[in-house]
Each structure stands twice: as structure tokens, then as C-alpha cells.
Tab-separated table of N, CA, C and O in Angstrom:
chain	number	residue	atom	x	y	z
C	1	UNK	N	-13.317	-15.409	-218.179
C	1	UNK	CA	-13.569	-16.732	-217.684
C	1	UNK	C	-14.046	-17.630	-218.822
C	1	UNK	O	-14.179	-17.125	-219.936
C	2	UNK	N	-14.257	-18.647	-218.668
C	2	UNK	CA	-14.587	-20.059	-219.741
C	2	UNK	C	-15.757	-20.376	-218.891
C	2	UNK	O	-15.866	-20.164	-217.684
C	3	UNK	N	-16.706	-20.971	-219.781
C	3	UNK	CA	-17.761	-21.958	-219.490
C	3	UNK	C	-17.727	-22.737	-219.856
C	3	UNK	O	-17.147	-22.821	-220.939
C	4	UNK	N	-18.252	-23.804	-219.320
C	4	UNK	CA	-17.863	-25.430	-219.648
C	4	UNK	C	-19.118	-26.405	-219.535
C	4	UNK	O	-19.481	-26.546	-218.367
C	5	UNK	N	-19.807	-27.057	-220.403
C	5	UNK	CA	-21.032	-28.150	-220.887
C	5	UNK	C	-20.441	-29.529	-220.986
C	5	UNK	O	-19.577	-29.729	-221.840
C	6	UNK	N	-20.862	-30.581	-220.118
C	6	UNK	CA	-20.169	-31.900	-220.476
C	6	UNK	C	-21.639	-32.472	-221.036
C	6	UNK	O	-22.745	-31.960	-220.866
C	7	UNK	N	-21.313	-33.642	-221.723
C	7	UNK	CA	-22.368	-33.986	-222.773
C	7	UNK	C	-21.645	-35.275	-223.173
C	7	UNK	O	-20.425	-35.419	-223.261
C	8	UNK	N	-22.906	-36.487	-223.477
C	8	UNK	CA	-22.525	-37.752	-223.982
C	8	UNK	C	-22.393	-38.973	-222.872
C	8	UNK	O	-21.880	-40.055	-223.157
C	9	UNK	N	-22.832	-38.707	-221.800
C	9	UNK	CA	-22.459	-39.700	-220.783
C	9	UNK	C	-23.772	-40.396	-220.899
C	9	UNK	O	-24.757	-39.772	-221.293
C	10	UNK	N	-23.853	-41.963	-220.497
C	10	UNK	CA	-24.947	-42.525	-220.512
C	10	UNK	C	-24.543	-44.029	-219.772
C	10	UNK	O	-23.606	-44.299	-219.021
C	11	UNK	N	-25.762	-44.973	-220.363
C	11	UNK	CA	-25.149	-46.302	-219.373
C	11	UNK	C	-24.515	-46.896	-220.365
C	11	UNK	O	-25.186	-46.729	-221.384
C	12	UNK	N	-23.652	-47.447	-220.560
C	12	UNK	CA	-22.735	-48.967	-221.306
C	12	UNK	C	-22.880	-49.699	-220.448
C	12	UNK	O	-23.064	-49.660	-219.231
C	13	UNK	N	-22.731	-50.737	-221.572
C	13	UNK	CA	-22.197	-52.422	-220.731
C	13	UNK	C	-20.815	-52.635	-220.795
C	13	UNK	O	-20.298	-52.644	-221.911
C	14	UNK	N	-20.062	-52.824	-219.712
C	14	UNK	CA	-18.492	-53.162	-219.441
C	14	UNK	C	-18.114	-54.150	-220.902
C	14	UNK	O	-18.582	-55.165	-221.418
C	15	UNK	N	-16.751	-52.981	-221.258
C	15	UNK	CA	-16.036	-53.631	-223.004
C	15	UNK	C	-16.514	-52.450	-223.929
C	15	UNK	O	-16.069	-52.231	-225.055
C	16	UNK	N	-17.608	-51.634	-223.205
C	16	UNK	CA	-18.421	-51.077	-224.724
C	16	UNK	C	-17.601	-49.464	-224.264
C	16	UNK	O	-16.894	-49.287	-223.271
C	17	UNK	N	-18.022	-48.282	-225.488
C	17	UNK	CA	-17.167	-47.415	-225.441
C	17	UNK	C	-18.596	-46.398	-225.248
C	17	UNK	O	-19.801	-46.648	-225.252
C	18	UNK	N	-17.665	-44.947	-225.055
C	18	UNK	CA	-18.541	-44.348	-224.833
C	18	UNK	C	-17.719	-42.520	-225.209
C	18	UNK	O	-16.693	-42.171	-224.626
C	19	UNK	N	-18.423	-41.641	-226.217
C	19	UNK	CA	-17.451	-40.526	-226.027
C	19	UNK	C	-18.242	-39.334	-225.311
C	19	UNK	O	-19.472	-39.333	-225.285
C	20	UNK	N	-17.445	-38.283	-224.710
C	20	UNK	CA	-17.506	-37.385	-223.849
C	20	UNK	C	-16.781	-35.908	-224.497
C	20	UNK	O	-15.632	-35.638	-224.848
C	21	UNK	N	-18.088	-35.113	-224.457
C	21	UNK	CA	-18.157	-33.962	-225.116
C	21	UNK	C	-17.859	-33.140	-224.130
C	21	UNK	O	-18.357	-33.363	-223.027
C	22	UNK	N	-16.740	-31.701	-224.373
C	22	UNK	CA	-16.879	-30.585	-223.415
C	22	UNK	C	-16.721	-29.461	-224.502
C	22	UNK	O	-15.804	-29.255	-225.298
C	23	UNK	N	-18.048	-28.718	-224.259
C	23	UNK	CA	-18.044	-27.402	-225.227
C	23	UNK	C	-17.302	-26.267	-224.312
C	23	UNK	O	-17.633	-26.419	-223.136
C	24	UNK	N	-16.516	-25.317	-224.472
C	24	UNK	CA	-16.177	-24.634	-223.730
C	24	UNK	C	-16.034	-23.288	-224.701
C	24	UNK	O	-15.503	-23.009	-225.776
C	25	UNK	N	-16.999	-22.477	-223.458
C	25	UNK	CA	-17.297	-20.434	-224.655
C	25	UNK	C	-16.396	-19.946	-223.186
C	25	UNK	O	-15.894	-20.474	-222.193
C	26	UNK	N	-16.597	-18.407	-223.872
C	26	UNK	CA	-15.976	-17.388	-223.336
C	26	UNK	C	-14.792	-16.548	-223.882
C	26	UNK	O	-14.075	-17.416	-224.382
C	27	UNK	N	-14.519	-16.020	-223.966
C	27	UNK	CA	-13.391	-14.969	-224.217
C	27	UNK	C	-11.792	-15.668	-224.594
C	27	UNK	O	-11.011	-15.601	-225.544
C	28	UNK	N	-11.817	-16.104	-223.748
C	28	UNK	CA	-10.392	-16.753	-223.252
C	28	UNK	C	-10.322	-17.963	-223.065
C	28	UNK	O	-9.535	-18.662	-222.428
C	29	UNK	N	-11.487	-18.242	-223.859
C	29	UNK	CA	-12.105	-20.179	-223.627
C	29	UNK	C	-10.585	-21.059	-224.556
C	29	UNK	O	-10.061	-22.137	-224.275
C	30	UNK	N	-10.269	-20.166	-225.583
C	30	UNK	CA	-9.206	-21.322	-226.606
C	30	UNK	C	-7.907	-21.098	-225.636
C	30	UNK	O	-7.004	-21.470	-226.386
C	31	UNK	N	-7.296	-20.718	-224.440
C	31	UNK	CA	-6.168	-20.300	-223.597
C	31	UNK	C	-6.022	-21.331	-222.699
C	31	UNK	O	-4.904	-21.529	-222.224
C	32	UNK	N	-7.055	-22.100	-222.347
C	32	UNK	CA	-7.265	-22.864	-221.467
C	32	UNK	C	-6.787	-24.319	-221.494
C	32	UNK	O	-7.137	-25.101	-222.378
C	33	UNK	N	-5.715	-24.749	-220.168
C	33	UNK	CA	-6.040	-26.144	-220.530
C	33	UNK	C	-6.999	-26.411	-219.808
C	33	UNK	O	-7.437	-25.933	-218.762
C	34	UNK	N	-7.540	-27.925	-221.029
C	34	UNK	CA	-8.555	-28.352	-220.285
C	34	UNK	C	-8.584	-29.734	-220.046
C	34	UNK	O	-7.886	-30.434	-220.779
C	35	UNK	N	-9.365	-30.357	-219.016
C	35	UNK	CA	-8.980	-31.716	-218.317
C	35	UNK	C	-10.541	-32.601	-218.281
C	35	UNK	O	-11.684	-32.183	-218.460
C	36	UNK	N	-10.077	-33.840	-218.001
C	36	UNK	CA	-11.750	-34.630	-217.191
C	36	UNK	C	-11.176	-34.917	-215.843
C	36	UNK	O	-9.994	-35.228	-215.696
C	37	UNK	N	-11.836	-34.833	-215.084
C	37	UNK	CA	-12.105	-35.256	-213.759
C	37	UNK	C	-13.297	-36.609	-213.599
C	37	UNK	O	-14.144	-36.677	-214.489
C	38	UNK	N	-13.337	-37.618	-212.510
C	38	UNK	CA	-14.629	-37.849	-212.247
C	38	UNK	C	-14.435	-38.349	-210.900
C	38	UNK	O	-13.332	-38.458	-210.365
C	39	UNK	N	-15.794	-38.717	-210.253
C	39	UNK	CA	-15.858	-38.575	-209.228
C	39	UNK	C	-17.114	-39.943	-208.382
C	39	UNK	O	-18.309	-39.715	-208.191
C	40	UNK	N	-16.672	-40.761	-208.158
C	40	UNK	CA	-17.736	-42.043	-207.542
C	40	UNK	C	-18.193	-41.946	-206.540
C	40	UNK	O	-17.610	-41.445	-205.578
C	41	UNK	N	-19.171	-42.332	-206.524
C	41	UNK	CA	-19.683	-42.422	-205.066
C	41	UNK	C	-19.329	-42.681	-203.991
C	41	UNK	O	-19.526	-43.897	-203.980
C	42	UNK	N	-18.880	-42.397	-202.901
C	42	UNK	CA	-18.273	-42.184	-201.815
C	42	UNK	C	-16.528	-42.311	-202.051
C	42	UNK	O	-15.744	-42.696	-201.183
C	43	UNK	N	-16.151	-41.871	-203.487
C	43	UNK	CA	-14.817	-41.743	-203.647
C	43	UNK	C	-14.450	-40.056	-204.242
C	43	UNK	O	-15.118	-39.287	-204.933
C	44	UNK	N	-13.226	-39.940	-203.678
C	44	UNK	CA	-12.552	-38.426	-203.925
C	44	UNK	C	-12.542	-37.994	-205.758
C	44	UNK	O	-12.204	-38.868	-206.556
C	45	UNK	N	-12.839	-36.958	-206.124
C	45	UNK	CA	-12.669	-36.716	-207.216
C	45	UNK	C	-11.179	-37.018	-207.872
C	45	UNK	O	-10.086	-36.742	-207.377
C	46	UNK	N	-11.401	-37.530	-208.868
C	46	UNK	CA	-9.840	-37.868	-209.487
C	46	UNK	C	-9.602	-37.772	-210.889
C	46	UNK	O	-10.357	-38.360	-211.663
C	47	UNK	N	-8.549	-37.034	-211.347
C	47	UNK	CA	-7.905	-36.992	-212.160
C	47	UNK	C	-7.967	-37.941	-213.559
C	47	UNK	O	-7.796	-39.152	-213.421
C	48	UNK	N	-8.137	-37.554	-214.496
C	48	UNK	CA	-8.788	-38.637	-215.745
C	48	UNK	C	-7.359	-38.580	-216.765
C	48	UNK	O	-6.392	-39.342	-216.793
C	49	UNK	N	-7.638	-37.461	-217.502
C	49	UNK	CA	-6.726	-36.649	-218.815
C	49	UNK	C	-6.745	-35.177	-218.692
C	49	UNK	O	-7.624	-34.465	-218.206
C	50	UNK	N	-5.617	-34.852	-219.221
C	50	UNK	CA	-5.918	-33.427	-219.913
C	50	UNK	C	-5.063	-32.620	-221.167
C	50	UNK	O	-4.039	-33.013	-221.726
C	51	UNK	N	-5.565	-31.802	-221.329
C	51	UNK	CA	-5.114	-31.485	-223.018
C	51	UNK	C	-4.711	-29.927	-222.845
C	51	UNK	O	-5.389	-29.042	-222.324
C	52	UNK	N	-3.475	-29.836	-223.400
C	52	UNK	CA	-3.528	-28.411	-223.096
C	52	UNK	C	-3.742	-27.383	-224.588
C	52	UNK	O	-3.987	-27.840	-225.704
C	53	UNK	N	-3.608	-26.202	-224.315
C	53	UNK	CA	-4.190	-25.497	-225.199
C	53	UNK	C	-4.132	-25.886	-226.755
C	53	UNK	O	-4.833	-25.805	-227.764
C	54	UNK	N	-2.703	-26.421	-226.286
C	54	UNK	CA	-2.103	-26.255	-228.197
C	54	UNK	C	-3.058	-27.569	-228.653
C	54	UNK	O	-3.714	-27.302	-229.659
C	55	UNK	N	-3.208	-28.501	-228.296
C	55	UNK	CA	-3.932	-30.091	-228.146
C	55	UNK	C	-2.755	-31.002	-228.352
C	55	UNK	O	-2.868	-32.217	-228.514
C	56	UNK	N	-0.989	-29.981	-228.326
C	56	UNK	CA	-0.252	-31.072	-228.094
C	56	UNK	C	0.254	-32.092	-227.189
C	56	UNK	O	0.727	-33.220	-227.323
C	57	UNK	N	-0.072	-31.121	-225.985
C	57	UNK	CA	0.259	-31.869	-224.512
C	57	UNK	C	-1.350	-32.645	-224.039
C	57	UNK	O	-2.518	-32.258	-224.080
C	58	UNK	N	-0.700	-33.853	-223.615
C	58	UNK	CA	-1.914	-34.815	-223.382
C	58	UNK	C	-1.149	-35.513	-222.282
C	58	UNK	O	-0.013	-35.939	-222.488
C	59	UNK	N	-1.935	-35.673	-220.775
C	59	UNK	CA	-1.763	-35.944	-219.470
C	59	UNK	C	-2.691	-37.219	-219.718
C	59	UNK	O	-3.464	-37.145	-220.673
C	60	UNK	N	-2.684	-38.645	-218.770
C	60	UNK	CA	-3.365	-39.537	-218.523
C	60	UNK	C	-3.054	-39.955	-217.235
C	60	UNK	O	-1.961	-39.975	-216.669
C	61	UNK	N	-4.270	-40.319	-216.803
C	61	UNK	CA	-3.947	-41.102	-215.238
C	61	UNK	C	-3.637	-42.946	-215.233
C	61	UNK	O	-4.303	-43.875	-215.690
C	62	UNK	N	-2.868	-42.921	-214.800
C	62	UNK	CA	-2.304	-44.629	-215.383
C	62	UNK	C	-3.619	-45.236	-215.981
C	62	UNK	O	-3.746	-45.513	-217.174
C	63	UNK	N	-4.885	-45.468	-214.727
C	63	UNK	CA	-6.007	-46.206	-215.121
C	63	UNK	C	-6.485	-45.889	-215.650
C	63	UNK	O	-7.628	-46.187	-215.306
C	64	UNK	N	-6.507	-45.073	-216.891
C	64	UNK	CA	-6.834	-44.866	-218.100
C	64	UNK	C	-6.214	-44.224	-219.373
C	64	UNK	O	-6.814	-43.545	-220.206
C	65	UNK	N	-5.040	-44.529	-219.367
C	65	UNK	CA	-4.271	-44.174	-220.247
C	65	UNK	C	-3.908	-44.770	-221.934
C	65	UNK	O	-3.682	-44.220	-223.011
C	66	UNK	N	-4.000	-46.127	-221.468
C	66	UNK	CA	-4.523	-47.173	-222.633
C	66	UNK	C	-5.971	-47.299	-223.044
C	66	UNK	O	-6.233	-47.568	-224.216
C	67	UNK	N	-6.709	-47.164	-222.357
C	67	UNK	CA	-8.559	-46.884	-222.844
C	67	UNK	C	-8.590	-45.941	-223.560
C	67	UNK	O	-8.885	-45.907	-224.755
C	68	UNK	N	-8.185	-44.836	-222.647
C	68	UNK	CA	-9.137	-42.801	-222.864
C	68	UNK	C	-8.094	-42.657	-223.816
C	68	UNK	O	-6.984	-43.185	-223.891
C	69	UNK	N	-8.788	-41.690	-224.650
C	69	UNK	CA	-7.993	-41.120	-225.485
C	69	UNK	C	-8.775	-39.062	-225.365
C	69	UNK	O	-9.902	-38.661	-225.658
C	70	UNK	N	-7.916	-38.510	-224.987
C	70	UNK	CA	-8.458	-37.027	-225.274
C	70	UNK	C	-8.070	-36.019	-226.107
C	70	UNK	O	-6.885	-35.688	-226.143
C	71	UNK	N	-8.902	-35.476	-226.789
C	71	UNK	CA	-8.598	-34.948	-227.924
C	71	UNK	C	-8.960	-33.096	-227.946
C	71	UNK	O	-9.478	-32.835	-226.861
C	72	UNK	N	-8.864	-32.040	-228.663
C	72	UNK	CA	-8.984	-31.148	-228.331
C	72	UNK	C	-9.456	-30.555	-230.127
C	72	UNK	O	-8.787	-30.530	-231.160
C	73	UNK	N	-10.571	-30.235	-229.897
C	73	UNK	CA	-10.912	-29.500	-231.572
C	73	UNK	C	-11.105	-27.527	-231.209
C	73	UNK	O	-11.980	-26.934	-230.578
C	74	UNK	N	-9.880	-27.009	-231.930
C	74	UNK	CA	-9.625	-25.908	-231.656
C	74	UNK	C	-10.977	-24.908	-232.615
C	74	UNK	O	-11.375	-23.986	-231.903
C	75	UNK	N	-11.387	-24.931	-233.423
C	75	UNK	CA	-12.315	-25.013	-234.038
C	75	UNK	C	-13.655	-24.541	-233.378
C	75	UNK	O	-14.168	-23.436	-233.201
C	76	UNK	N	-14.067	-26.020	-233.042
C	76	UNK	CA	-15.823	-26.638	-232.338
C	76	UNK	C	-15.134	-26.026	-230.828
C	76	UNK	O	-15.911	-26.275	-229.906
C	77	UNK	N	-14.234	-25.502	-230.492
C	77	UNK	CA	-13.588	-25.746	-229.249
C	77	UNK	C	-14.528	-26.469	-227.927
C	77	UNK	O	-15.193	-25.957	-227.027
C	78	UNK	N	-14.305	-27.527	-228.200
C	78	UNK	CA	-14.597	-28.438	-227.782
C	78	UNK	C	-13.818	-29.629	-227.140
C	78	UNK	O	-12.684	-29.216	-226.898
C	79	UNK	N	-13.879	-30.229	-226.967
C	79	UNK	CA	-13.159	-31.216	-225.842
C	79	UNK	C	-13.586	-32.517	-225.574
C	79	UNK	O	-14.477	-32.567	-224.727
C	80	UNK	N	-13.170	-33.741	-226.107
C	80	UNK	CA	-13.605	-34.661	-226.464
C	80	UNK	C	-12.331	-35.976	-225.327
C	80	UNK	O	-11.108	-36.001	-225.194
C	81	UNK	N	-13.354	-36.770	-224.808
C	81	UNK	CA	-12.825	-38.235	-224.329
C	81	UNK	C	-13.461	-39.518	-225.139
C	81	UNK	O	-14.527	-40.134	-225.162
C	82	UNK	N	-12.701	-39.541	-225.524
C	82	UNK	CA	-13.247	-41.520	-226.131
C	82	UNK	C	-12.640	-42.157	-225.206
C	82	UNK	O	-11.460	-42.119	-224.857
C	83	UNK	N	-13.931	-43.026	-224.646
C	83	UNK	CA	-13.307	-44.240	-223.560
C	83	UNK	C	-13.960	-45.498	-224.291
C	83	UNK	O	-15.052	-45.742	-224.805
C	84	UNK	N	-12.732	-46.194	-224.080
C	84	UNK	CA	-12.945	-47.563	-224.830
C	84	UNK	C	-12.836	-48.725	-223.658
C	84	UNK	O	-12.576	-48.387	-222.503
C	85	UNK	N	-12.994	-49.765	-223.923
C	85	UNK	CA	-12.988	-50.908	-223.111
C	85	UNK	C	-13.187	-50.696	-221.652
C	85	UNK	O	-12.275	-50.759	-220.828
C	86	UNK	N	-14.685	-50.387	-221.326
C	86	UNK	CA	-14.988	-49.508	-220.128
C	86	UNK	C	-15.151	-51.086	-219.090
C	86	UNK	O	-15.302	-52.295	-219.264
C	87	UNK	N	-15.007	-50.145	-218.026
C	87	UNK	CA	-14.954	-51.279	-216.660
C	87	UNK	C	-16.178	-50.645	-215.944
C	87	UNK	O	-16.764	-49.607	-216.251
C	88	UNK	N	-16.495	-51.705	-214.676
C	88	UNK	CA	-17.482	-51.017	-213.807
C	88	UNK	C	-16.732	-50.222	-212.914
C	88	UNK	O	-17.161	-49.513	-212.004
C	89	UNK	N	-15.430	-50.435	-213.310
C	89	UNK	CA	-14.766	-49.266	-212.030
C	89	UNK	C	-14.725	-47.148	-212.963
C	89	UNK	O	-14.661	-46.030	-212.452
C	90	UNK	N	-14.773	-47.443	-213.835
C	90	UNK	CA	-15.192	-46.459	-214.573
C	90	UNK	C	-16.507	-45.497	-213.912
C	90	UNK	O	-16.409	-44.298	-213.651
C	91	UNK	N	-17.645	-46.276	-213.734
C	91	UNK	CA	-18.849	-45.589	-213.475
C	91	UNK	C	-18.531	-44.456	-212.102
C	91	UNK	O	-18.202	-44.735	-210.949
C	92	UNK	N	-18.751	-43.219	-212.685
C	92	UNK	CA	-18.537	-41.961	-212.195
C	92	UNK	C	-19.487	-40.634	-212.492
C	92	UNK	O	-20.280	-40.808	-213.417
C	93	UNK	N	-19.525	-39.503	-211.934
C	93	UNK	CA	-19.683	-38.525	-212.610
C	93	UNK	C	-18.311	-37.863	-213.255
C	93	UNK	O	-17.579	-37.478	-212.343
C	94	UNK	N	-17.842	-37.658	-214.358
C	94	UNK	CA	-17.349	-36.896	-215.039
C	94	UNK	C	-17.615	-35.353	-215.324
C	94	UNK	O	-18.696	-34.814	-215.559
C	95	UNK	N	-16.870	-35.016	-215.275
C	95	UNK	CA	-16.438	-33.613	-215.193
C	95	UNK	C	-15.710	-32.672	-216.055
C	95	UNK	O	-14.530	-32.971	-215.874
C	96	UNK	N	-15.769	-31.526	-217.043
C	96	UNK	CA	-14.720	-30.991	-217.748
C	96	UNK	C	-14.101	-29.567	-216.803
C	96	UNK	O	-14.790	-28.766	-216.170
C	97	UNK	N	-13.195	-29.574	-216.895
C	97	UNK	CA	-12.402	-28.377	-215.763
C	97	UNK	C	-11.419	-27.944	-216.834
C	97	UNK	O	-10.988	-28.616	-217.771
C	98	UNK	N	-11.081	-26.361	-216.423
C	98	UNK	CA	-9.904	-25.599	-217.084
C	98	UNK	C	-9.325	-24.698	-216.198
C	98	UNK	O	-9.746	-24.195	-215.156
C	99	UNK	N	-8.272	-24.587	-216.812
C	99	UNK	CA	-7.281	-23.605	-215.477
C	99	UNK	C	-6.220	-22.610	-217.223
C	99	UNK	O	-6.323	-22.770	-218.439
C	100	UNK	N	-5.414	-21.754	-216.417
C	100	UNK	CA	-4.981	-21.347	-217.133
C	100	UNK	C	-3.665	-22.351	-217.433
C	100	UNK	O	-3.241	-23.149	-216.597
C	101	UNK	N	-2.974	-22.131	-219.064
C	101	UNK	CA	-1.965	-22.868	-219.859
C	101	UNK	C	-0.837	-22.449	-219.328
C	101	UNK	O	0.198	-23.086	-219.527
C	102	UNK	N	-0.852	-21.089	-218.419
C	102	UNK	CA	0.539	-20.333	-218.281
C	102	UNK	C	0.887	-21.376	-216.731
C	102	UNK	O	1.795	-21.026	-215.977
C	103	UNK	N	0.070	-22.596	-216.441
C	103	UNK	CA	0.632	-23.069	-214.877
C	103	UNK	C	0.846	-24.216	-215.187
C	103	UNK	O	0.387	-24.776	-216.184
C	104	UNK	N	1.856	-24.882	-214.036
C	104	UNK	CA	1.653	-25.963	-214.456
C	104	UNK	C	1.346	-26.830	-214.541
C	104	UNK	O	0.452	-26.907	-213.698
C	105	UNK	N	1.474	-28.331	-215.338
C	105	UNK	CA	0.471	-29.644	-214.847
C	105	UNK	C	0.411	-30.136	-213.817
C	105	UNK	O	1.296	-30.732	-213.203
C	106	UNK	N	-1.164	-29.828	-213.395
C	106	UNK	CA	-1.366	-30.566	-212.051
C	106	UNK	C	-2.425	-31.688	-212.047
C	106	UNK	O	-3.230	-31.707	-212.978
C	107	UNK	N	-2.496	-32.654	-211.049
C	107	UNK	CA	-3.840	-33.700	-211.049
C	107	UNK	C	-5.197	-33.502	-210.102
C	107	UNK	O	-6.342	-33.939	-209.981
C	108	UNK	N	-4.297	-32.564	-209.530
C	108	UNK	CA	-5.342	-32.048	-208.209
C	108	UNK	C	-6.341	-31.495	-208.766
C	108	UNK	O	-6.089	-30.663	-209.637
C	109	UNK	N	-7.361	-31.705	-208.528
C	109	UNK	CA	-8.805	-31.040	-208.608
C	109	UNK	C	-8.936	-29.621	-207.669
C	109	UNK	O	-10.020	-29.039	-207.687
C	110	UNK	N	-8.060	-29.190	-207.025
C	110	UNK	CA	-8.343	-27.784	-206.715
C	110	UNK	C	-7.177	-26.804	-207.663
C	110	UNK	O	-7.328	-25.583	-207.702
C	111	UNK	N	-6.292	-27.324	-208.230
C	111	UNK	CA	-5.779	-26.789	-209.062
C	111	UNK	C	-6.887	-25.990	-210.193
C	111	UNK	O	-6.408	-25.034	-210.803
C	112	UNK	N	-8.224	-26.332	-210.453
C	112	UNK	CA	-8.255	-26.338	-211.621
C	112	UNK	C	-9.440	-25.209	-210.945
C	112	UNK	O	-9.688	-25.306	-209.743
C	113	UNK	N	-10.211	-24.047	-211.863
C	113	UNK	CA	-11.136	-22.895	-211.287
C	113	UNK	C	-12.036	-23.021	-212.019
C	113	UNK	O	-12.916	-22.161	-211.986
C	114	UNK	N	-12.162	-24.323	-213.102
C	114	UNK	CA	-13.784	-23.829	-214.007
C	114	UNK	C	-14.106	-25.227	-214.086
C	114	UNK	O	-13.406	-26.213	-214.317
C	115	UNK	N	-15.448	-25.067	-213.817
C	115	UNK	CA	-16.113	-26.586	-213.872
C	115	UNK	C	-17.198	-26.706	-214.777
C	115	UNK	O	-17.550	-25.580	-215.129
C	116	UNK	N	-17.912	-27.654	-215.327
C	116	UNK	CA	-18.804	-27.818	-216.000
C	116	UNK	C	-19.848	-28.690	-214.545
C	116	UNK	O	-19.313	-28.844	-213.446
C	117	UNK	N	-21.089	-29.091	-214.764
C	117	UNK	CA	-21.762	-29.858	-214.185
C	117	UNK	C	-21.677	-31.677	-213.541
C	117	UNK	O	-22.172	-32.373	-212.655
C	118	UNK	N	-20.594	-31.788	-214.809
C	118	UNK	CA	-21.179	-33.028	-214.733
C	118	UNK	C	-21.599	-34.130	-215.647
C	118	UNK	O	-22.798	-33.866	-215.558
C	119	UNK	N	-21.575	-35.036	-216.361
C	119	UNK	CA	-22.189	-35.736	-216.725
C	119	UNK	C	-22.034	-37.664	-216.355
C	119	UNK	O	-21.003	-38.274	-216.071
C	120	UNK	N	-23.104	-38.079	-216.462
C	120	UNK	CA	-23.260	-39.564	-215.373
C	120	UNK	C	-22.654	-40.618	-216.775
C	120	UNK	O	-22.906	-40.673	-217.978
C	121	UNK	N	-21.853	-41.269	-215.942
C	121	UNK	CA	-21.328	-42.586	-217.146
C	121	UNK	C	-21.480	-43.657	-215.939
C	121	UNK	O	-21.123	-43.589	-214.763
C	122	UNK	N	-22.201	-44.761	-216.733
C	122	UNK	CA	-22.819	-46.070	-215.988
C	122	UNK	C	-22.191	-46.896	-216.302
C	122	UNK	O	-22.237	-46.541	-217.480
C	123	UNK	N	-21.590	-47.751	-216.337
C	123	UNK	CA	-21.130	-48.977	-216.906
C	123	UNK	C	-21.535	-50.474	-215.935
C	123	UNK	O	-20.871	-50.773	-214.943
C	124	UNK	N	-22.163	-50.917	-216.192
C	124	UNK	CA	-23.066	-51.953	-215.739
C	124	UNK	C	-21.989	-53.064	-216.238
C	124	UNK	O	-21.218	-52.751	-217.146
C	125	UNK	N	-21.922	-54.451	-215.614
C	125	UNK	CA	-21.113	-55.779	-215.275
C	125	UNK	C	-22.072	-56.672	-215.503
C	125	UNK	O	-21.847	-57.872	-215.351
């Protein structure tokens, strides 16, 4: 299995950027693709980016496809979102998730079996 730490979320002011750390250990942690999710208050968890193992394949959800940029350091294996020109529709909990590389791309949040906690991104108007 993989474990997963999200890290870097905080408040911005709408325009300002903000990046998003996912450390991911375990055995079989570099096999994994891995994705962001986030999730608003009284709204369904949804689909952000995701990166798959190699860090060549890169998924975006329209509403953030020109902002987010996700990146994958095979290395730090780690897992990185830069969000740029943030909105108040942004403000979420964020999420890092992995599933195995051998399936295929999905957006669904039950697709995916490893979660991290969490981390809070504010973006204030």
C-alpha cells in the first residue's frame, strides 16, 4: 500500500497562488498514479488533476486546467499542485489519492483506494 501527507494549503487572497505538497511512502508508493481531489462544503468531492506514474500523463478538470499545473518528483516522490490565479470557487479541502497505474483514467473519487487527510485552501474575495 502507499501513504499519502498533503501539505501547503493555507488562506490566499483571490489572483494569488498557492502550491500543494503530496509526500507519498510505502513499497509500491513510485507505481502509483496519483491525483488531487477536493471537496467544499456541502459540495461532492471532485476531481482536480492527476499524474501518472511515469509524470508523463497529466489529467485536468476543465476548471482548472489553465491555473493547476501538477507535477510529479520521482525522486522526493512527492506530488506537487501549483495553483495560480485562485478564485473563491477554489476554497476546498484538497486531497492527494492513488490507485494503481495498471487501470484506467478515472475522475471518480471511488475509483481511487488511498487517501491522504486533507489539507484546507481558503481563498478569500
Amino acid at each position: 500500500q502507499v501513504q499519502l501527507a498533503e501539505s501547503g494549503g493555507g488562506l490566499v487572497q483571490a489572483g494569488g497562488s498557492l502550491t500543494l505538497s503530496c509526500a507519498a511512502s510505502g513499497r509500491a508508493s513510485s507505481f502509483y498514479t496519483l491525483a488531487w481531489f477536493r471537496q467544499a462544503p456541502g459540495k461532492e468531492r471532485e476531481f482536480v488533476a492527476a499524474v501518472t506514474r511515469s509524470g508523463n500523463g497529466k489529467y485536468y478538470s476543465d476548471s482548472v486546467k489553465v491555473r493547476f499545473t501538477i507535477s510529479r518528483d520521482s525522486v522526493k516522490n512527492t506530488m506537487y499542485l501549483q495553483m495560480n490565479a485562485l478564485k473563491a470557487e477554489d476554497t476546498a479541502v484538497y486531497y492527494c489519492a492513488a490507485r494503481s497505474s495498471s487501470l484506467v483514467h478515472t475522475t471518480q473519487a471511488n475509483g481511487y483506494v488511498y487517501w491522504g487527510q486533507g489539507t484546507q485552501v481558503t481563498v478569500s474575495s
